[in-house]
Coordinates of C-alpha atoms in Angstrom, one line a residue:
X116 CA 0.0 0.0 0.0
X117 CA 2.7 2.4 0.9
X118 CA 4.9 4.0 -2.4
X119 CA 8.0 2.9 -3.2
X120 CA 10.6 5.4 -4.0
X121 CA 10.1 6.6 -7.6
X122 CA 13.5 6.6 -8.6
X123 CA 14.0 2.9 -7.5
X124 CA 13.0 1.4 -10.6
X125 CA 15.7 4.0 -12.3
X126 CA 18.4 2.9 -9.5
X127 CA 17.9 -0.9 -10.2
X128 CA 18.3 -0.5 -13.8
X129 CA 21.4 1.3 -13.6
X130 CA 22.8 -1.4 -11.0
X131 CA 22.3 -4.1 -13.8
X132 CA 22.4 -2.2 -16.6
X133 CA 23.2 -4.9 -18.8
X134 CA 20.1 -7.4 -17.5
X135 CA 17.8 -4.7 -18.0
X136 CA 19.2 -4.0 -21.4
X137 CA 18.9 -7.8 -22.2
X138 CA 15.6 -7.4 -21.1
X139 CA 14.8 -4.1 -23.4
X140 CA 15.8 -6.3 -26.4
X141 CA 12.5 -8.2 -26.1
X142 CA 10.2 -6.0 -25.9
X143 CA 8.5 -4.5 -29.1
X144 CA 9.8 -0.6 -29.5
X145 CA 6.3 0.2 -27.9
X146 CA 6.2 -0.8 -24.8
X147 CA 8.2 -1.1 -21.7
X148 CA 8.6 -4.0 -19.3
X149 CA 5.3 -5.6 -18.5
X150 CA 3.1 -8.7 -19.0
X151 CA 3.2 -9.7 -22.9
X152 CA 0.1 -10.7 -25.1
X153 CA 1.6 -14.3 -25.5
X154 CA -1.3 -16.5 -25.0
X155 CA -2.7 -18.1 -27.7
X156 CA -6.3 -19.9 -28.3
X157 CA -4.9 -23.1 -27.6
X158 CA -3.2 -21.5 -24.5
X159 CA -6.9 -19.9 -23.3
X160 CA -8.4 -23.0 -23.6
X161 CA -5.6 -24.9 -21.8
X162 CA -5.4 -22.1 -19.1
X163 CA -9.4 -22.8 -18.7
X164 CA -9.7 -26.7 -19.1
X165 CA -6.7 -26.9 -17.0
X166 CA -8.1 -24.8 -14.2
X167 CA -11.6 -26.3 -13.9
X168 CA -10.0 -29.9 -14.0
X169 CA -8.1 -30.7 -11.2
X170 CA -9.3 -32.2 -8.0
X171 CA -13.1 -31.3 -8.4
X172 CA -14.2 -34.7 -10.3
X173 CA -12.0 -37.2 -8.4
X174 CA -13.2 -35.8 -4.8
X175 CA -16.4 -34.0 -5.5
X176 CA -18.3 -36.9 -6.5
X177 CA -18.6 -38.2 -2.8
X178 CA -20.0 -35.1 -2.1
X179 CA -22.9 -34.6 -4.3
X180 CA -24.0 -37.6 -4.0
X181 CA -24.0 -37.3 -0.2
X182 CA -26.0 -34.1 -0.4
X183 CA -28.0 -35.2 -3.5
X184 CA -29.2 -38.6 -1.8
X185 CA -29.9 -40.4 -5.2
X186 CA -27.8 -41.1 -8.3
X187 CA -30.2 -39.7 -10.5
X188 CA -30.2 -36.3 -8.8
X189 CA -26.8 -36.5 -8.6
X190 CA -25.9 -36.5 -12.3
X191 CA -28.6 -33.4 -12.8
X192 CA -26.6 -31.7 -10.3
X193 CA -23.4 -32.2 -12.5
X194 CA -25.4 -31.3 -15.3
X195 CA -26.9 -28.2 -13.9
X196 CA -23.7 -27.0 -12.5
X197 CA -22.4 -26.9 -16.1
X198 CA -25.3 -25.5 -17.4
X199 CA -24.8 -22.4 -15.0
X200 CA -21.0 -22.0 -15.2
X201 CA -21.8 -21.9 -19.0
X202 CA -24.8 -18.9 -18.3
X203 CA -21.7 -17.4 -16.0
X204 CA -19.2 -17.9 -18.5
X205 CA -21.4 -16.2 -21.5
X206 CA -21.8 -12.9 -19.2
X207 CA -17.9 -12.9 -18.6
X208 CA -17.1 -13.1 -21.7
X209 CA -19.3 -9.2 -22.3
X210 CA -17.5 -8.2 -19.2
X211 CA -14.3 -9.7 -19.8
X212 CA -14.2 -7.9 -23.9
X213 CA -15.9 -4.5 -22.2
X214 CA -13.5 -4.3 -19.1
X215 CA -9.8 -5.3 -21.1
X216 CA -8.1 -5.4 -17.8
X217 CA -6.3 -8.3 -15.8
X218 CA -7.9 -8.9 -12.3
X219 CA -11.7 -10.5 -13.5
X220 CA -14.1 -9.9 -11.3
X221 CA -12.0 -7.1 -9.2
X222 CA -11.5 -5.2 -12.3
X223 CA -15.0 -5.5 -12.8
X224 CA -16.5 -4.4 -9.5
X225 CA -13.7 -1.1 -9.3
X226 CA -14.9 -0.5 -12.8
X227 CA -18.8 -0.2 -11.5
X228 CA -18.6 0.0 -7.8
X229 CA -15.6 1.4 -6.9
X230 CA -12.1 0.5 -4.7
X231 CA -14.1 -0.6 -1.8
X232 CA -16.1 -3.6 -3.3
X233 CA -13.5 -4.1 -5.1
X234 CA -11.1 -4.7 -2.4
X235 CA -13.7 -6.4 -0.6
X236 CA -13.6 -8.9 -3.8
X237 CA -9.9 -9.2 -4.0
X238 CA -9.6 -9.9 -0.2
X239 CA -12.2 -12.6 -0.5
X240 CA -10.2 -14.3 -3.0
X241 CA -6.6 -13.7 -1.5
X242 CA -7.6 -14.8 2.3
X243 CA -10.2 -17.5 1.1
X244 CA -10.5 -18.4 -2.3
X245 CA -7.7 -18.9 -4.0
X246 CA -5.5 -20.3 -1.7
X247 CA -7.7 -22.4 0.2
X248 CA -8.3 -24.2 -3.5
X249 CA -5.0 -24.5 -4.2
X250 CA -4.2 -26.0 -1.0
X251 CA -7.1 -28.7 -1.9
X252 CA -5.8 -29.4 -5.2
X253 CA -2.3 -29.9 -3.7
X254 CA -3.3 -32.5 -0.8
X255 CA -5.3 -34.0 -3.6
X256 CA -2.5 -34.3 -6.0
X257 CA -0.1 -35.4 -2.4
X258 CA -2.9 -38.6 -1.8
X259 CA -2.6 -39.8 -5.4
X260 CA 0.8 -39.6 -5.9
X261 CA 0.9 -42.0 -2.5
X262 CA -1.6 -44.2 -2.8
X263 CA 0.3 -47.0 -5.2
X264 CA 2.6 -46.8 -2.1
X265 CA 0.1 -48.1 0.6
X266 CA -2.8 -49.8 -0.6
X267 CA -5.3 -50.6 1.3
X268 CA -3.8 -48.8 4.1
X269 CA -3.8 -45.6 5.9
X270 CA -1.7 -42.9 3.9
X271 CA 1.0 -41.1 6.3
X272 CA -0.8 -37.7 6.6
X273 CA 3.2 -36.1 7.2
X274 CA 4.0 -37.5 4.1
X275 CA 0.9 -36.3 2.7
X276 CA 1.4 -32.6 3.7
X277 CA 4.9 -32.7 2.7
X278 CA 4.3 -34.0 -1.1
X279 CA 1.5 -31.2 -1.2
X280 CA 4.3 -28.6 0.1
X281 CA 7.1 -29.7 -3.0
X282 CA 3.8 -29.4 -5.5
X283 CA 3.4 -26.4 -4.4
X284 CA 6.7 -25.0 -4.5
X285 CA 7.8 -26.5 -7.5
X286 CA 4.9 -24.9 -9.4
X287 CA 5.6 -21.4 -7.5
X288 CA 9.4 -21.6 -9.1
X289 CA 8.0 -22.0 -12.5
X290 CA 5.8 -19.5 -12.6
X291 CA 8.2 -16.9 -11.1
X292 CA 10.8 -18.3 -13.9
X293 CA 8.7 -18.0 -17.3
X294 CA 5.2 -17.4 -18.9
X295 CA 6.5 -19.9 -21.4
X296 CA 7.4 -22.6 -18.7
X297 CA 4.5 -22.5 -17.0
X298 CA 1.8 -22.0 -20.0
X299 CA 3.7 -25.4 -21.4
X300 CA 3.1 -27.3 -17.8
X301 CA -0.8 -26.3 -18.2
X302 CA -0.8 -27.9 -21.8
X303 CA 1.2 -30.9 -21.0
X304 CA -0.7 -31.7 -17.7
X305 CA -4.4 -30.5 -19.3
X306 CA -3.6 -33.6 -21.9
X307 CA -3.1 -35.7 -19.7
X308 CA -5.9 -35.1 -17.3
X309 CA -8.4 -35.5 -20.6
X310 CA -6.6 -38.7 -21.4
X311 CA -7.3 -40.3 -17.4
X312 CA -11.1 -39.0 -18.1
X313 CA -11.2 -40.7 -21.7
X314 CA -9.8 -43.6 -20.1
X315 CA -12.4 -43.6 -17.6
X316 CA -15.2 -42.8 -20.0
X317 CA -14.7 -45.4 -22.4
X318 CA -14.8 -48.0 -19.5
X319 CA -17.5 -46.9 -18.6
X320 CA -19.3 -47.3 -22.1
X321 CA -17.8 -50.8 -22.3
X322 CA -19.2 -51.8 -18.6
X323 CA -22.6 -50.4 -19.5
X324 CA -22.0 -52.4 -22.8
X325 CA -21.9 -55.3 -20.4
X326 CA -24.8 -54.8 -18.6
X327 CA -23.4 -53.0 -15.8
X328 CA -26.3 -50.5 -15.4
X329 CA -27.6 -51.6 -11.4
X330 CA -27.2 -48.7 -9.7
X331 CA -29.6 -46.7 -13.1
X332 CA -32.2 -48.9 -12.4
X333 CA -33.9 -46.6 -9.4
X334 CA -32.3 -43.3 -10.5
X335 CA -34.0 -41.6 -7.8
X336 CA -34.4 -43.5 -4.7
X337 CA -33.9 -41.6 -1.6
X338 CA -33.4 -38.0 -3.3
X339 CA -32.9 -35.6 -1.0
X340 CA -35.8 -32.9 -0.7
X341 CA -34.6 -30.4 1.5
X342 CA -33.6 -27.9 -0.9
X343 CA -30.5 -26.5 1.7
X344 CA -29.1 -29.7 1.2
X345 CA -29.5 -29.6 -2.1
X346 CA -27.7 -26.3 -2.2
X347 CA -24.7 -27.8 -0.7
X348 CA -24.8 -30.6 -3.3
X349 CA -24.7 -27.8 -6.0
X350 CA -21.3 -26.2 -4.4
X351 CA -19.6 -29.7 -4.1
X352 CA -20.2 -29.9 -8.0
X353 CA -19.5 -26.1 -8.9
X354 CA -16.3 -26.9 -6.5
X355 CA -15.2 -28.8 -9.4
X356 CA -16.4 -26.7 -11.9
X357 CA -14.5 -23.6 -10.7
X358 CA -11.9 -21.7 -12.9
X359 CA -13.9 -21.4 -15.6
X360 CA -13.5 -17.7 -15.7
X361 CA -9.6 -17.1 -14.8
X362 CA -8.4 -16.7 -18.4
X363 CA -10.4 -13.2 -17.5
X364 CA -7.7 -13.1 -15.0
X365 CA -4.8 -12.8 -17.5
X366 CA -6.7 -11.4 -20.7
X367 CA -4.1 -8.6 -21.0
X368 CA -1.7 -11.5 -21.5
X369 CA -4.3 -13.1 -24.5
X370 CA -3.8 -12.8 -27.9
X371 CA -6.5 -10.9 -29.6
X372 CA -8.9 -11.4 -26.8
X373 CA -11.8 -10.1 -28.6
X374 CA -12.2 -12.9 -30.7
X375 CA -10.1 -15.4 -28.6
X376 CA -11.7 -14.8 -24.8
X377 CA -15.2 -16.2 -26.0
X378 CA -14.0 -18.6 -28.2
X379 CA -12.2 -20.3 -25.6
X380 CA -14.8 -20.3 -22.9
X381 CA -16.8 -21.7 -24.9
X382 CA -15.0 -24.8 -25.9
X383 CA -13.4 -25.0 -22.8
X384 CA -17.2 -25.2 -20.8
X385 CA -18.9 -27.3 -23.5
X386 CA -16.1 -30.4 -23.0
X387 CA -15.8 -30.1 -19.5
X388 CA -19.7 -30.5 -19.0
X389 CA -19.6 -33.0 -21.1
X390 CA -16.7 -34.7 -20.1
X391 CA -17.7 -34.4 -16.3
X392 CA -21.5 -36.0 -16.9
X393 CA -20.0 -38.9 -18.7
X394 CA -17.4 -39.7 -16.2
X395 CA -20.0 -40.0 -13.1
X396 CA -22.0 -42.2 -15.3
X397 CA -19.0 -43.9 -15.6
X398 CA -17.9 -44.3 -12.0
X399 CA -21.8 -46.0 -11.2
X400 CA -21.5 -48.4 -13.6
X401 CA -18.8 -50.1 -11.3
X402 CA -19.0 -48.3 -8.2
X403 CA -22.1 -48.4 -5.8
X404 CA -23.5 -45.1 -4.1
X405 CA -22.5 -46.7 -0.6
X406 CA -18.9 -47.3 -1.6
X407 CA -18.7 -43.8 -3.1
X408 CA -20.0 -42.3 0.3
X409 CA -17.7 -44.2 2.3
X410 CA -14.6 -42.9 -0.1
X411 CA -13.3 -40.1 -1.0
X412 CA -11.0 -41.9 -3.5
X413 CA -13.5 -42.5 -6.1
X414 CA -11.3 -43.0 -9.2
X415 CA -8.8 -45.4 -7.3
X416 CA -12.0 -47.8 -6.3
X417 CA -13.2 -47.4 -10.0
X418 CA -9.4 -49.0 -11.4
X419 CA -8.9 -51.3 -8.8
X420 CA -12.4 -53.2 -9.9
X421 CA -11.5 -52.9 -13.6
X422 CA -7.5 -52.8 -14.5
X423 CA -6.5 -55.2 -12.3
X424 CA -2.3 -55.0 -11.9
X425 CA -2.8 -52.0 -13.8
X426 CA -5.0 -49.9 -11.4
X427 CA -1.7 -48.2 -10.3
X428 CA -2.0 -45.5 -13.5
X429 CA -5.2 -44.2 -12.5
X430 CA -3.6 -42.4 -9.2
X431 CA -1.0 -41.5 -11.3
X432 CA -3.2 -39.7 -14.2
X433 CA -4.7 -38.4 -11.2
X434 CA -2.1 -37.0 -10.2
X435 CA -0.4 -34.9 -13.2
X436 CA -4.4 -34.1 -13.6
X437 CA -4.3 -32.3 -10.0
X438 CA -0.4 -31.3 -11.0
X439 CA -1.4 -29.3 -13.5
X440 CA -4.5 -27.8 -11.7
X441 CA -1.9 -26.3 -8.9
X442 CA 0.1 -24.7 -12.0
X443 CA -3.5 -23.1 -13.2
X444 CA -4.4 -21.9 -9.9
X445 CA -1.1 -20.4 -9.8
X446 CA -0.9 -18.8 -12.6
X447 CA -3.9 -17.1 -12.7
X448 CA -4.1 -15.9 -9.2
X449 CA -1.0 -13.9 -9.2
X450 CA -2.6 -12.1 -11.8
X451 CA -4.9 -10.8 -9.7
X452 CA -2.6 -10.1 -7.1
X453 CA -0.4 -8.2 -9.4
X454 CA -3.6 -6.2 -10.4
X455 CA -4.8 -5.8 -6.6
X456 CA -0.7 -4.2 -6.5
X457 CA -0.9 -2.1 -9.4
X458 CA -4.2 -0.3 -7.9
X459 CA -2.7 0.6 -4.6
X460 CA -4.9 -2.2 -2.8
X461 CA -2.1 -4.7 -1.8
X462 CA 1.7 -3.8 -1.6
X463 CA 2.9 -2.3 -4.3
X464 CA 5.8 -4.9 -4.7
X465 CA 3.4 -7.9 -6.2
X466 CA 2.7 -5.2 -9.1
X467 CA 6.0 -5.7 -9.8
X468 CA 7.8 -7.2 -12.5
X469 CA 11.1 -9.5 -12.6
X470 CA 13.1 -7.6 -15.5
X471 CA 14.8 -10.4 -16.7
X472 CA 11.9 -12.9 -16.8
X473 CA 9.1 -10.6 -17.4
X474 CA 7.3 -12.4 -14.9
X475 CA 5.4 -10.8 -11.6
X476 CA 7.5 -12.9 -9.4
X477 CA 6.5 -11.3 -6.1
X478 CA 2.6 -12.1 -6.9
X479 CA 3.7 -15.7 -7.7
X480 CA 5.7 -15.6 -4.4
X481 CA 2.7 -14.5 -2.1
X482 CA 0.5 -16.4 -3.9
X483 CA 2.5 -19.8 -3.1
X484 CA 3.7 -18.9 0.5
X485 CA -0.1 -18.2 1.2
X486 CA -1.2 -21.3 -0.2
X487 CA 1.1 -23.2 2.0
X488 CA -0.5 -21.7 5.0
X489 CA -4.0 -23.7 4.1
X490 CA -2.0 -27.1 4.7
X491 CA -2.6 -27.1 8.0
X492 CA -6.2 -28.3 7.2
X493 CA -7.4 -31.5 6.5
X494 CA -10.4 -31.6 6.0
X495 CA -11.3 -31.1 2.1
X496 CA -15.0 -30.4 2.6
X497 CA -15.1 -28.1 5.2
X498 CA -12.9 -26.3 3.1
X499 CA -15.2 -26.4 -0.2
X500 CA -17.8 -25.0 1.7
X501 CA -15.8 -21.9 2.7
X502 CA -15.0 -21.5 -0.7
X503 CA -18.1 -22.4 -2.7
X504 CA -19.9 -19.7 -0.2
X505 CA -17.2 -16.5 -1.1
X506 CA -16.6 -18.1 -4.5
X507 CA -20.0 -17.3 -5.9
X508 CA -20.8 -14.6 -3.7
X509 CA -18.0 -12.9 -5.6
X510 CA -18.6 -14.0 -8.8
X511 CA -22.6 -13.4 -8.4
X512 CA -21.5 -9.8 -7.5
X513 CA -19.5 -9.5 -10.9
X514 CA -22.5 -10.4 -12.9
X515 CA -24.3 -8.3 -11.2
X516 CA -21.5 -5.5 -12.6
X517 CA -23.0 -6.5 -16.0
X518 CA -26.3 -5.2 -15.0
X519 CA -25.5 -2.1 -13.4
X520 CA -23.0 -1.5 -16.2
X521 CA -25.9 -2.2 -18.7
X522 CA -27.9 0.6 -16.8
X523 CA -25.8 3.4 -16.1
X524 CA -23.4 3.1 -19.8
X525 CA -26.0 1.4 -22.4
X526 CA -23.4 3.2 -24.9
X527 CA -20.4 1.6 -23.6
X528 CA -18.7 -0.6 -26.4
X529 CA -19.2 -4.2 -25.8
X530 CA -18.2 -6.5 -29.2
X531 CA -19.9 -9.4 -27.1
X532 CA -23.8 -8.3 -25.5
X533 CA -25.8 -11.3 -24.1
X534 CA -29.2 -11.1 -23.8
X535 CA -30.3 -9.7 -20.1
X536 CA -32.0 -12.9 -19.3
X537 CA -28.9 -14.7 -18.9
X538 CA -27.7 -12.3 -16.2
X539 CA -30.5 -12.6 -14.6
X540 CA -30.8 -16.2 -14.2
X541 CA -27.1 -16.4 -12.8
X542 CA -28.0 -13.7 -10.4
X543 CA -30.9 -15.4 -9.1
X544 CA -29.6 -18.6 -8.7
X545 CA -26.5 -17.1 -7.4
X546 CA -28.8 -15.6 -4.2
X547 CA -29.9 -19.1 -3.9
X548 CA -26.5 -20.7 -3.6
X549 CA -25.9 -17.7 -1.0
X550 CA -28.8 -17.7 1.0
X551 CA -29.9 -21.0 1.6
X552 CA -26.3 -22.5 2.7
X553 CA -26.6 -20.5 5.5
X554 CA -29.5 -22.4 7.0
X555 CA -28.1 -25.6 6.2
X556 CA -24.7 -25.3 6.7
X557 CA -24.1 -22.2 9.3
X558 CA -21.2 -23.0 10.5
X559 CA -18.7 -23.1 7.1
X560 CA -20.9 -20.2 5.8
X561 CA -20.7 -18.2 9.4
X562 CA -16.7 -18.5 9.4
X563 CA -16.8 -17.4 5.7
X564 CA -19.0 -14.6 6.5
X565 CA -16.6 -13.1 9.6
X566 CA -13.5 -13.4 7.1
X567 CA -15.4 -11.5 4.3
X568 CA -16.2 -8.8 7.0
X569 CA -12.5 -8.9 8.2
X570 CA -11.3 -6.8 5.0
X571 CA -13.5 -4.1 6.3
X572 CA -11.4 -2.6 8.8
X573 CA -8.2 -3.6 6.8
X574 CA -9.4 -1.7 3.5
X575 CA -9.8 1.4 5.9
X576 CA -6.5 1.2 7.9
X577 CA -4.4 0.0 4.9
X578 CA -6.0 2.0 1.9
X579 CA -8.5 4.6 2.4
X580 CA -6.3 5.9 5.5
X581 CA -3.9 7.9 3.7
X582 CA -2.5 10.2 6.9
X583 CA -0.6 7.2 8.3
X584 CA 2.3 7.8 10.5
X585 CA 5.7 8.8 9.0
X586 CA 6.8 5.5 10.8
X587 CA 5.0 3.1 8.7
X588 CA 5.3 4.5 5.7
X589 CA 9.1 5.0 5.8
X590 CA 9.3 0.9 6.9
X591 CA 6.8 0.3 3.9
X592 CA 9.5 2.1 1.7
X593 CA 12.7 0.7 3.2
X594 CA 11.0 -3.0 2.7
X595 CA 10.1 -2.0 -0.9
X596 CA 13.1 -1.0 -2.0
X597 CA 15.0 -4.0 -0.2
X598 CA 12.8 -6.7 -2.2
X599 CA 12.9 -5.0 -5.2
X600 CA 16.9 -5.0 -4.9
X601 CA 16.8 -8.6 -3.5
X602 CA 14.3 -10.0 -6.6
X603 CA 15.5 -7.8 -9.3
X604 CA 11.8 -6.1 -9.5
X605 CA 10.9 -3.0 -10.9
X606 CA 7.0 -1.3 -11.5
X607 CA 5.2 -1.9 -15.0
X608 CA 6.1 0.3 -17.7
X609 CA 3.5 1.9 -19.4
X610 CA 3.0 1.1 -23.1
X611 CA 3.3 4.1 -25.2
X612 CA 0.4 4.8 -27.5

């Protein structure tokens, strides 16, 4: 929050002159150092698919089904959830081609709103969201990678933690070394994540080739009716439909984003939906509802019944599957940090950028030392429920941007305009996802509610409090300039028109 000196990024570049010279070279005679536009459509769609699949299908399963009651309702539930992050995903992509700024939903809300939603936003996803998920994803990833080691037996939960800690830190080291690095580890690891899906799906058309079809044959026996429970049902699904709008996160880093933002989400929704609806059918043509509910581990079960001394590659495609989310989750979210920096809402070092690597190496720094905080918890569903709850509060909020924006600039350009019943929609079923978890879940919603309201009093000490004392503001400096020196950082350059 506090300003660095303004001849610091002047002092650095003089103190290794020829880096920053090397660095110079790449840049097109327009701009200065910054982000580059080096996403391509293939990348958007990686960045997207890569995102949403990670640890949501292998570990959400158990919980729909718990909250659902019936398999029938279950696979609606997966159904529906597509259906709405598509609905979602349409409205960002007129937000995301109107607003052609890095940050998402924060960009959004300062846009319409102003910095105090806005921060509100970007605390929600910096103290709850984002790391919280990437600390899921990373456990996840920690299980499979162990579980050929001790089947059948109870997984070291040390060893556990301490795989999730190397995935994590691994994947923060990337990021802060390259774009390129790190956009080829989400295409690599979004492969191979489709391939364990494709694997499963085709089995699953095989077994119901056989017969296998027991658990279809009373669809909806003991659906659950209370429609809070429901609601919880719907955030274990939309858990693993989440990420479908971070490429809005880095669209100043996309290609053409006009044409390549919608096209993108588009594919990118359409597969996943499908791909996700076909590998539940899947998992019930070999695994009961009672074996699902008594194990997380739902993938793992499905192999051992069907690939005999073979099961083994099915935690291991689970694996670079949940890999690769970690690298997406990473990626993305220092974006927003390094937005959140850049406005004068979180220190002004994570809008920083490395000036050799071009990267924003301080974002991607927080971001991974924050995420190794949300280790110390175990327990995966609590956890989705604190993040389903801020998740689409946020994200109901945005679309609710596209309304208001709609309203108050009806001239503003927008080369994508959906039609104003699709906003709607979201925004009502978003108040639904909002509302009724707090009656049937009050606890998980209650602690997400008190660390929402928590950014209150910090967005007024840290950021609207501009009198602070001469103290604090000097330390601020003084720790500014010592990272910067100590990562090789300096502030965005502007692009000259």
């Amino acid at each position: 929050m506090a300003k660095a000196e303004p001849a610091m990024g002047t002092l650095l570049q003089e103190r290794n002159g020829a880096k920053a010279k090397e660095a110079e070279s790449e840049e097109d005679s327009s701009g200065g150092v910054g982000l580059k536009p080096t996403l391509s459509l293939l990348n958007g769609v990686t960045v997207i698919v890569g995102c949403i699949i990670g640890s949501g299908i292998f570990v959400s399963p158990r919980g729909v089904l718990a909250h659902a009651g019936s398999v029938g309702m279950s696979i609606i539930i997966w159904l529906l959830c597509g259906l709405y992050s598509m609905i979602g995903a349409y409205c960002y992509a007129e937000l995301g081609t109107s607003i052609v700024r890095s940050g998402a939903d924060y960009a959004y809300m300062y846009e319409a709103f102003g910095p105090f939603v806005a921060f509100i936003r970007l605390w929600v996803e910096c103290i709850i969201v984002r790391p919280c998920t990437t600390a899921i994803v990373a456990l996840t990833f920690a299980q499979y990678v162990i579980e050929p080691l001790f089947p059948g037996c109870q997984q070291p939960g040390l060893g556990v933690t301490l795989l999730a800690v190397i995935c994590i830190v691994i994947l923060t080291f990337v990021n802060c070394a390259s774009v390129t690095w790190a956009t080829r580890v989400q295409d690599v690891f979004t492969y191979a994540k489709l391939i364990a899906l494709c694997l499963i799906i085709i089995t699953g058309f095989v077994q119901l080739g056989r017969g296998e079809f027991e658990y279809f044959q009373e669809p909806f026996a003991n659906t659950e009716t209370d429609i809070g429970e429901i609601s919880l049902a719907f955030y274990s699904g939309l858990f693993a439909y989440n990420g479908w709008n971070y490429l809005n996160f880095v669209i100043e880093e996309l290609k053409n984003p006009y044409k390549n933002l919608p096209k993108a989400i588009w594919i990118s929704i359409i597969l996943v939906t499908a791909v996700y609806v076909m590998t539940n059918i899947a998992y019930f043509t070999t695994v009961s509802p009672d074996e699902i509910l008594g194990g997380a581990a739902v993938a793992v079960m499905f192999s051992k019944r069907l690939y005999g001394m073979f099961w083994w590659c099915m935690p291991v495609f689970v694996s670079l599957s949940t890999f690769g989310g970690v690298n997406g989750i990473l990626f993305t979210t220092s974006r927003l940090f390094y937005v959140g920096g850049r406005e004068g809402h979180m220190p002004q070092i994570l809008s920083m950028v490395q000036i050799q690597r071009l990267t924003p190496m301080p974002a991607c720094l927080f971001m991974g030392a924050l995420s190794l905080c949300y280790l110390a918890s175990s327990d995966i569903y609590a956890l989705i429920n604190y993040v389903g709850f801020a998740t689409w509060l946020s994200i109901g909020m945005a679309v609710v941007v596209l309304l208001y924006l709609r309203w108050k600039r009806p001239n503003m350009h927008r080369p994508i305009k959906v039609h104003l019943a699709w906003p709607i929609i979201y925004t009502i079923v978003t108040i639904y996802l909002v509302i009724l978890p707090l009656y049937a879940s009050p606890m998980e919603t209650g602690i997400g509610v008190a660390i929402i309201c928590t950014g209150i009093p910090v967005y007024f000490i840290f950021v609207a409090w501009s009198s602070k004392p001469k103290v604090f503001t000097n330390f601020m400096d003084k720790m500014t300039i010592f990272l910067q020196r100590f990562l090789m950082v300096v502030p965005e350059e502007k692009k000259v028109e």
